[in-house]
CSV table of C-alpha atoms in Angstrom, one decimal:
chain,number,residue,atom,x,y,z
A,1,MET,CA,0.0,0.0,0.0
A,2,ILE,CA,1.0,3.6,-0.7
A,3,CYS,CA,-0.2,6.1,1.8
A,4,ALA,CA,-0.2,9.9,1.2
A,5,MET,CA,-1.0,12.7,3.6
A,6,GLY,CA,-1.7,16.3,2.7
A,7,ASN,CA,-4.2,19.1,2.4
A,8,PRO,CA,-7.6,18.1,1.1
A,9,LEU,CA,-8.8,21.0,-1.1
A,10,ILE,CA,-11.5,21.8,-3.5
A,11,ASP,CA,-9.9,23.7,-6.4
A,12,THR,CA,-11.7,26.4,-8.3
A,13,ILE,CA,-9.9,26.9,-11.7
A,14,LEU,CA,-10.1,30.5,-12.9
A,15,SER,CA,-9.1,32.3,-16.1
A,16,GLY,CA,-7.1,35.4,-15.3
A,17,THR,CA,-4.2,37.6,-16.6
A,18,ARG,CA,-0.8,38.7,-15.4
A,19,GLU,CA,-2.4,42.1,-14.8
A,20,ASP,CA,-5.0,40.5,-12.5
A,21,LEU,CA,-2.1,38.9,-10.5
A,22,GLN,CA,-0.3,42.3,-10.4
A,23,ALA,CA,-3.4,44.0,-9.1
A,24,ILE,CA,-3.8,41.3,-6.4
A,25,GLY,CA,-0.1,41.6,-5.5
A,26,ALA,CA,0.8,38.0,-6.2
A,27,ALA,CA,3.8,36.5,-8.1
A,28,ALA,CA,2.9,34.3,-11.1
A,29,GLY,CA,3.3,30.6,-10.3
A,30,SER,CA,3.2,31.1,-6.5
A,31,MET,CA,1.1,29.5,-3.8
A,32,ASN,CA,-0.4,32.1,-1.5
A,33,LEU,CA,-2.0,31.3,1.9
A,34,VAL,CA,-5.0,33.5,2.3
A,35,GLU,CA,-8.1,33.8,4.4
A,36,TYR,CA,-11.5,32.9,2.9
A,37,ASP,CA,-12.6,36.5,2.2
A,38,GLN,CA,-9.3,37.3,0.5
A,39,GLN,CA,-9.8,34.2,-1.7
A,40,GLN,CA,-13.2,35.3,-2.7
A,41,GLU,CA,-11.8,38.6,-3.8
A,42,VAL,CA,-9.6,36.7,-6.2
A,43,VAL,CA,-12.6,34.6,-7.5
A,44,SER,CA,-14.6,37.8,-8.1
A,45,ARG,CA,-11.9,39.2,-10.4
A,46,CYS,CA,-11.6,36.2,-12.6
A,47,ALA,CA,-13.8,33.9,-14.7
A,48,VAL,CA,-14.6,30.5,-13.1
A,49,ARG,CA,-13.8,27.5,-15.4
A,50,LEU,CA,-14.5,24.5,-13.1
A,51,ARG,CA,-14.4,23.2,-9.6
A,52,LEU,CA,-12.8,19.8,-8.6
A,53,ALA,CA,-11.0,18.1,-5.8
A,54,GLY,CA,-7.3,18.8,-5.4
A,55,GLY,CA,-4.3,19.3,-3.1
A,56,SER,CA,-0.8,18.2,-4.0
A,57,ALA,CA,-0.6,14.9,-2.1
A,58,ALA,CA,-4.1,13.9,-3.2
A,59,ASN,CA,-3.3,14.6,-6.8
A,60,THR,CA,-0.2,12.4,-6.5
A,61,ILE,CA,-2.0,9.4,-4.9
A,62,ARG,CA,-4.8,9.7,-7.4
A,63,ALA,CA,-2.3,9.5,-10.2
A,64,VAL,CA,-0.9,6.3,-8.7
A,65,ARG,CA,-4.3,4.7,-8.7
A,66,TRP,CA,-5.2,6.0,-12.2
A,67,ILE,CA,-2.1,4.3,-13.5
A,68,ALA,CA,-2.8,1.1,-11.6
A,69,ARG,CA,-6.4,1.0,-12.9
A,70,HIS,CA,-5.4,1.5,-16.5
A,71,ILE,CA,-2.1,-0.2,-16.9
A,72,ASP,CA,-3.9,-3.4,-18.0
A,73,SER,CA,-5.7,-1.6,-20.8
A,74,ASP,CA,-4.7,-2.4,-24.4
A,75,ALA,CA,-2.6,0.8,-24.5
A,76,GLY,CA,-1.0,0.1,-21.1
A,77,ALA,CA,-0.2,-3.5,-22.0
A,78,HIS,CA,1.4,-2.4,-25.2
A,79,PHE,CA,3.5,0.2,-23.3
A,80,LEU,CA,4.7,-2.4,-20.9
A,81,ARG,CA,5.7,-4.9,-23.6
A,82,GLU,CA,7.4,-2.2,-25.6
A,83,HIS,CA,9.5,-1.1,-22.7
A,84,GLY,CA,10.0,-4.5,-21.1
A,85,LEU,CA,8.4,-3.5,-17.8
A,86,ALA,CA,6.4,-5.2,-15.1
A,87,ALA,CA,3.3,-3.8,-13.5
A,88,SER,CA,1.6,-4.0,-10.2
A,89,SER,CA,-1.6,-2.6,-8.6
A,90,PRO,CA,-0.7,-1.0,-5.3
A,91,THR,CA,-3.6,-0.1,-3.1
A,92,ALA,CA,-3.7,3.5,-1.9
A,93,ARG,CA,-4.8,5.5,1.2
A,94,TYR,CA,-5.1,9.3,1.8
A,95,VAL,CA,-5.0,11.0,5.1
A,96,GLY,CA,-6.2,14.6,5.8
A,97,ALA,CA,-8.8,16.7,7.5
A,98,VAL,CA,-12.0,18.1,6.0
A,99,GLY,CA,-15.1,20.0,7.2
A,100,ARG,CA,-18.5,18.7,8.0
A,101,ASP,CA,-19.8,20.2,4.8
A,102,ASP,CA,-20.7,19.4,1.1
A,103,ASP,CA,-17.1,20.0,0.0
A,104,GLY,CA,-15.8,17.5,2.5
A,105,VAL,CA,-18.4,14.9,1.3
A,106,ALA,CA,-17.5,15.7,-2.4
A,107,PHE,CA,-13.8,15.2,-1.6
A,108,GLU,CA,-14.3,11.8,0.1
A,109,THR,CA,-16.6,10.7,-2.7
A,110,LEU,CA,-14.0,11.5,-5.4
A,111,LEU,CA,-11.3,9.5,-3.5
A,112,ARG,CA,-13.6,6.5,-3.3
A,113,GLU,CA,-14.6,6.7,-7.0
A,114,GLU,CA,-10.9,6.8,-7.8
A,115,THR,CA,-10.2,3.7,-5.6
A,116,VAL,CA,-8.2,5.6,-2.9
A,117,GLU,CA,-9.1,4.8,0.7
A,118,PRO,CA,-10.0,8.0,2.5
A,119,VAL,CA,-8.9,8.5,6.1
A,120,LEU,CA,-10.4,11.9,6.7
A,121,ALA,CA,-10.8,13.6,10.1
A,122,ILE,CA,-14.1,15.5,10.1
A,123,THR,CA,-13.9,18.9,11.8
A,124,PRO,CA,-16.2,21.9,12.4
A,125,VAL,CA,-14.0,24.1,10.3
A,126,PRO,CA,-14.9,24.4,6.6
A,127,THR,CA,-13.1,22.2,4.1
A,128,GLY,CA,-10.0,23.9,2.6
A,129,SER,CA,-10.1,25.4,-0.9
A,130,SER,CA,-7.8,26.8,-3.5
A,131,ALA,CA,-8.6,29.5,-6.1
A,132,ILE,CA,-6.2,28.7,-9.0
A,133,VAL,CA,-5.7,31.5,-11.6
A,134,VAL,CA,-4.5,30.2,-14.9
A,135,THR,CA,-3.0,32.9,-17.2
A,136,PRO,CA,-2.9,32.7,-21.0
A,137,ASP,CA,0.6,31.2,-20.8
A,138,SER,CA,-0.9,28.2,-18.9
A,139,GLU,CA,0.9,29.2,-15.6
A,140,ARG,CA,-1.1,28.6,-12.5
A,141,THR,CA,-1.1,30.8,-9.3
A,142,MET,CA,-2.8,29.5,-6.2
A,143,PHE,CA,-4.7,31.3,-3.5
A,144,THR,CA,-5.3,28.7,-0.8
A,145,TYR,CA,-7.6,28.9,2.2
A,146,LEU,CA,-6.5,25.9,4.4
A,147,GLY,CA,-9.6,25.8,6.6
A,148,ALA,CA,-10.0,22.3,8.0
A,149,CYS,CA,-6.6,21.2,6.7
A,150,ARG,CA,-5.0,23.1,9.6
A,151,GLU,CA,-6.9,20.8,12.1
A,152,LEU,CA,-5.0,17.6,11.2
A,153,ARG,CA,-3.3,16.2,14.2
A,154,ARG,CA,-1.2,13.1,15.1
A,155,SER,CA,-4.3,11.7,16.9
A,156,HIS,CA,-6.0,11.4,13.4
A,157,LEU,CA,-3.3,9.1,12.0
A,158,PRO,CA,-4.1,5.5,11.0
A,159,ARG,CA,-2.0,2.5,11.5
A,160,PHE,CA,0.8,2.0,9.0
A,161,ALA,CA,1.0,-1.8,9.0
A,162,GLY,CA,1.3,-2.9,5.3
A,163,VAL,CA,2.3,0.5,4.0
A,164,THR,CA,5.3,0.2,1.7
A,165,LEU,CA,5.6,3.9,0.8
A,166,PHE,CA,4.5,7.1,2.6
A,167,HIS,CA,4.3,10.3,0.7
A,168,THR,CA,3.7,13.9,2.0
A,169,THR,CA,4.6,17.5,1.0
A,170,GLY,CA,6.2,20.6,2.3
A,171,TYR,CA,2.8,22.2,2.7
A,172,MET,CA,2.6,20.2,6.0
A,173,TRP,CA,5.0,22.8,7.5
A,174,ASP,CA,2.4,25.6,7.4
A,175,THR,CA,1.0,24.8,10.9
A,176,PRO,CA,2.8,23.3,13.9
A,177,ASN,CA,0.2,20.5,14.4
A,178,GLN,CA,0.4,19.5,10.7
A,179,GLN,CA,4.2,19.4,10.9
A,180,GLU,CA,3.9,17.3,14.1
A,181,ALA,CA,1.5,14.9,12.3
A,182,ALA,CA,3.8,14.6,9.3
A,183,ASP,CA,6.8,13.9,11.6
A,184,CYS,CA,4.8,11.3,13.6
A,185,ALA,CA,3.5,9.7,10.4
A,186,THR,CA,7.0,9.5,8.9
A,187,LYS,CA,8.3,7.8,12.0
A,188,ARG,CA,5.4,5.3,12.2
A,189,ALA,CA,5.7,4.5,8.5
A,190,ARG,CA,9.4,4.0,8.7
A,191,GLU,CA,9.0,1.7,11.7
A,192,ALA,CA,6.5,-0.3,9.6
A,193,GLY,CA,9.2,-0.7,6.9
A,194,ALA,CA,8.0,1.9,4.5
A,195,LYS,CA,10.1,4.2,2.3
A,196,ILE,CA,9.4,7.9,2.7
A,197,SER,CA,8.8,10.4,-0.2
A,198,LEU,CA,8.6,14.2,0.2
A,199,ASP,CA,7.6,16.7,-2.5
A,200,VAL,CA,8.8,20.2,-1.5
A,201,ALA,CA,5.8,21.4,-3.5
A,202,ASP,CA,6.3,25.1,-3.5
A,203,SER,CA,9.3,27.6,-3.5
A,204,PHE,CA,7.5,29.8,-0.9
A,205,VAL,CA,7.3,26.8,1.4
A,206,VAL,CA,11.1,26.6,1.2
A,207,ASP,CA,11.5,30.3,1.7
A,208,ARG,CA,9.4,30.1,4.9
A,209,TYR,CA,10.9,26.9,6.4
A,210,ARG,CA,14.3,26.4,4.7
A,211,ASP,CA,16.2,25.7,7.9
A,212,ALA,CA,13.5,23.4,9.3
A,213,LEU,CA,13.3,21.4,6.1
A,214,ARG,CA,17.1,21.1,5.8
A,215,SER,CA,17.4,19.7,9.3
A,216,TRP,CA,14.3,17.4,9.0
A,217,ILE,CA,14.9,15.8,5.6
A,218,PRO,CA,18.2,13.9,6.1
A,219,GLY,CA,17.7,10.5,7.7
A,220,ARG,CA,14.0,10.6,7.2
A,221,VAL,CA,13.3,11.1,3.4
A,222,ASP,CA,14.3,8.4,0.8
A,223,VAL,CA,12.9,10.2,-2.3
A,224,LEU,CA,12.9,14.0,-2.5
A,225,PHE,CA,11.0,15.8,-5.2
A,226,ALA,CA,11.4,19.5,-6.1
A,227,ASN,CA,11.2,21.7,-9.1
A,228,ARG,CA,14.2,23.8,-10.2
A,229,GLN,CA,13.3,26.9,-8.3
A,230,GLU,CA,12.5,24.9,-5.1
A,231,LEU,CA,15.7,23.0,-5.2
A,232,TYR,CA,17.8,26.1,-5.9
A,233,SER,CA,16.2,27.7,-2.9
A,234,LEU,CA,16.5,24.7,-0.6
A,235,THR,CA,20.2,24.3,-1.4
A,236,ASP,CA,21.2,28.0,-1.8
A,237,THR,CA,22.6,27.3,-5.3
A,238,GLN,CA,22.1,28.7,-8.8
A,239,SER,CA,22.7,25.9,-11.2
A,240,ASP,CA,21.2,22.5,-11.8
A,241,ARG,CA,24.5,20.6,-11.2
A,242,THR,CA,25.4,22.4,-8.0
A,243,ALA,CA,21.8,22.1,-6.7
A,244,MET,CA,21.7,18.3,-7.4
A,245,ASP,CA,25.1,17.8,-5.9
A,246,ALA,CA,24.1,19.7,-2.7
A,247,ALA,CA,20.8,17.9,-2.5
A,248,ALA,CA,22.5,14.5,-2.5
A,249,SER,CA,23.4,15.2,1.1
A,250,LEU,CA,19.7,15.5,2.0
A,251,ALA,CA,18.3,12.3,0.5
A,252,PRO,CA,19.5,9.1,-1.2
A,253,LEU,CA,17.3,9.9,-4.3
A,254,VAL,CA,16.6,13.4,-5.5
A,255,VAL,CA,14.3,14.2,-8.4
A,256,MET,CA,14.3,17.7,-9.9
A,257,LYS,CA,11.4,18.5,-12.0
A,258,VAL,CA,12.2,21.0,-14.8
A,259,GLY,CA,8.8,21.3,-16.6
A,260,ALA,CA,8.8,20.8,-20.3
A,261,GLU,CA,12.5,20.1,-20.2
A,262,GLY,CA,11.8,16.9,-18.2
A,263,CYS,CA,13.7,16.0,-15.0
A,264,LEU,CA,17.1,15.3,-13.4
A,265,VAL,CA,17.6,12.4,-11.1
A,266,GLY,CA,20.5,12.2,-8.7
A,267,GLY,CA,21.6,11.2,-5.2
A,268,ASP,CA,23.5,8.2,-3.8
A,269,ARG,CA,21.3,5.7,-5.7
A,270,THR,CA,22.1,6.9,-9.2
A,271,GLY,CA,25.9,7.0,-9.2
A,272,ALA,CA,25.7,9.7,-11.8
A,273,LEU,CA,23.3,12.5,-12.8
A,274,LEU,CA,20.5,11.1,-15.0
A,275,GLN,CA,18.6,13.4,-17.3
A,276,ALA,CA,15.2,12.4,-18.9
A,277,ASP,CA,13.9,14.8,-21.6
A,278,GLY,CA,10.4,16.1,-21.4
A,279,ILE,CA,7.6,15.4,-23.9
A,280,ARG,CA,6.6,18.5,-25.9
A,281,VAL,CA,2.9,19.2,-25.8
A,282,SER,CA,0.6,22.3,-26.1
A,283,PRO,CA,-0.3,22.9,-22.5
A,284,LEU,CA,-3.8,24.0,-21.5
A,285,ASP,CA,-3.3,24.2,-17.7
A,286,THR,CA,-0.2,23.2,-15.6
A,287,THR,CA,-2.3,22.6,-12.4
A,288,GLY,CA,-1.2,19.3,-10.9
A,289,ALA,CA,1.7,18.6,-13.4
A,290,GLY,CA,4.3,18.2,-10.7
A,291,ASP,CA,1.9,16.2,-8.5
A,292,SER,CA,1.1,13.8,-11.3
A,293,PHE,CA,4.8,13.6,-12.2
A,294,ALA,CA,5.5,12.4,-8.6
A,295,GLY,CA,2.7,9.9,-8.9
A,296,GLY,CA,4.1,8.4,-12.1
A,297,PHE,CA,7.6,8.2,-10.7
A,298,LEU,CA,6.5,6.6,-7.4
A,299,TYR,CA,4.4,4.1,-9.4
A,300,GLY,CA,7.5,3.0,-11.3
A,301,LEU,CA,9.5,2.7,-8.1
A,302,VAL,CA,7.0,0.4,-6.4
A,303,CYS,CA,7.0,-1.7,-9.5
A,304,GLY,CA,10.7,-2.1,-9.4
A,305,TRP,CA,11.5,-0.1,-12.6
A,306,ASP,CA,14.9,1.4,-13.1
A,307,LEU,CA,15.3,5.1,-12.5
A,308,ARG,CA,15.3,6.1,-16.1
A,309,ASP,CA,12.1,4.3,-16.8
A,310,CYS,CA,10.5,5.9,-13.7
A,311,ALA,CA,11.7,9.3,-14.9
A,312,GLU,CA,10.5,8.9,-18.5
A,313,PHE,CA,7.1,7.6,-17.4
A,314,ALA,CA,6.7,10.5,-14.9
A,315,ASN,CA,7.4,12.9,-17.7
A,316,ARG,CA,4.8,11.1,-19.8
A,317,ILE,CA,1.9,11.4,-17.3
A,318,ALA,CA,2.8,15.0,-16.4
A,319,ALA,CA,2.7,15.9,-20.1
A,320,SER,CA,-0.7,14.3,-20.4
A,321,VAL,CA,-2.2,16.2,-17.4
A,322,VAL,CA,-1.2,19.6,-18.7
A,323,THR,CA,-3.4,19.0,-21.8
A,324,VAL,CA,-6.6,19.0,-19.7
A,325,GLU,CA,-8.2,21.5,-17.4
A,326,GLY,CA,-7.3,21.1,-13.7
A,327,CYS,CA,-5.8,17.9,-12.4
A,328,ASP,CA,-8.7,15.9,-13.7
A,329,TYR,CA,-7.7,12.3,-14.3
A,330,GLY,CA,-11.2,11.6,-15.5
A,331,GLN,CA,-10.3,13.5,-18.7
A,332,LEU,CA,-7.3,11.3,-19.4
A,333,SER,CA,-7.4,8.2,-21.6
A,334,PRO,CA,-5.0,5.3,-21.6
A,335,GLU,CA,-4.2,6.0,-25.2
A,336,LEU,CA,-3.1,9.6,-24.3
A,337,VAL,CA,-0.9,8.5,-21.4
A,338,PHE,CA,0.5,5.2,-22.6
A,339,GLY,CA,0.5,5.9,-26.4
A,340,SER,CA,3.6,6.8,-28.3
C-alpha cells in the first residue's frame, strides 16, 4: 500500500491575466496562503472555469491509482511490452482533514470513486479550498484557504502496517500541528518498513521553512521531489548541477522537475546524474503537473522499474495532465498516457 498525507482542497480553476495577478499583488506561479474573504476577492476578479477536488498529495496518490487501474488496458499492456516493464496494482490511502460540509463529502466521494481509501478527520472548520488562476501562458497561481486542513493532528493518524511507501509534502509545515502529524506519520511509516517520499511542492514553502526542512529531511526522506526553483532555494545554489550535488546530502534519491525540459535524477542511488527529456505538448493548464509527475515516478518505483524508466514515465503522465483543465484524471485516456 502507498499512503499519502496532505491538504484536502476543493480547487476552483479560474481564467485570469498577469495584470490580475499584479493587481492582487501575487507573483505568477506562486502558492499564497489566504483567508476565505481574500480568496473570494480573487474569485470575483476572474472567470470560473470549473471546480474539482485537489491538493498536491491527493493529486499524487490519485495519479498512482489511475495508472494502476489503466495499466492493463490495451494501450497500457502495449506500453509495458514495448519497454519490457512489469506492472503492479498498489492499493492507496489518503490522510487529511475536511469540514462537516458538502465539499468534504465531495472530496471523500471522489477518492472512493478513484479507488483511494479516505482516512479523513471530520472537523467543524470548513473544508479547505484553492482558487487557481490560470493565465494565458498556462501558468497557475494559487490562493489557498487551508480551513480544515489546519486541524490535522497526530491523533488522526491511522496504523501504518502494510504501508510500503509514505508520501507527503512541504505544505505540512504551514502549521505546527500538521508538521507534528507529518513527523509522527513518517516515524510510524518507517517503523513499519515503508520508504518515505517528500515533495517540497512550493518555493515559498522553502522560503518560509528552509532551515527546518534542511534539518528534517536527512535520515527521514528516501525520495525528494522538487522543481528547479524549489531545489535552488533549498540548497542555496544557482545551477542544476550544484543544486543536485548539494541535495544529495539531503536524501538518497533526488528528483528535480524542470517542466517541459523533463527532469534530473541524482543522489546516492544513481551513481551519476541522470537526465530524462520532457515530452513536448501544447499545455492548457499546468495545475497538478508536478503532482502527477511524482505519482508516475512513485508508481514506477514500487513496480521495481529502473530510475530512467521511472523518470521517463513520470514525464509522460505530467505531459498528459497539462493538456486538460485542472488535475482531472477523468479527462485522461489510456491512449493519451501510454501511447507513443
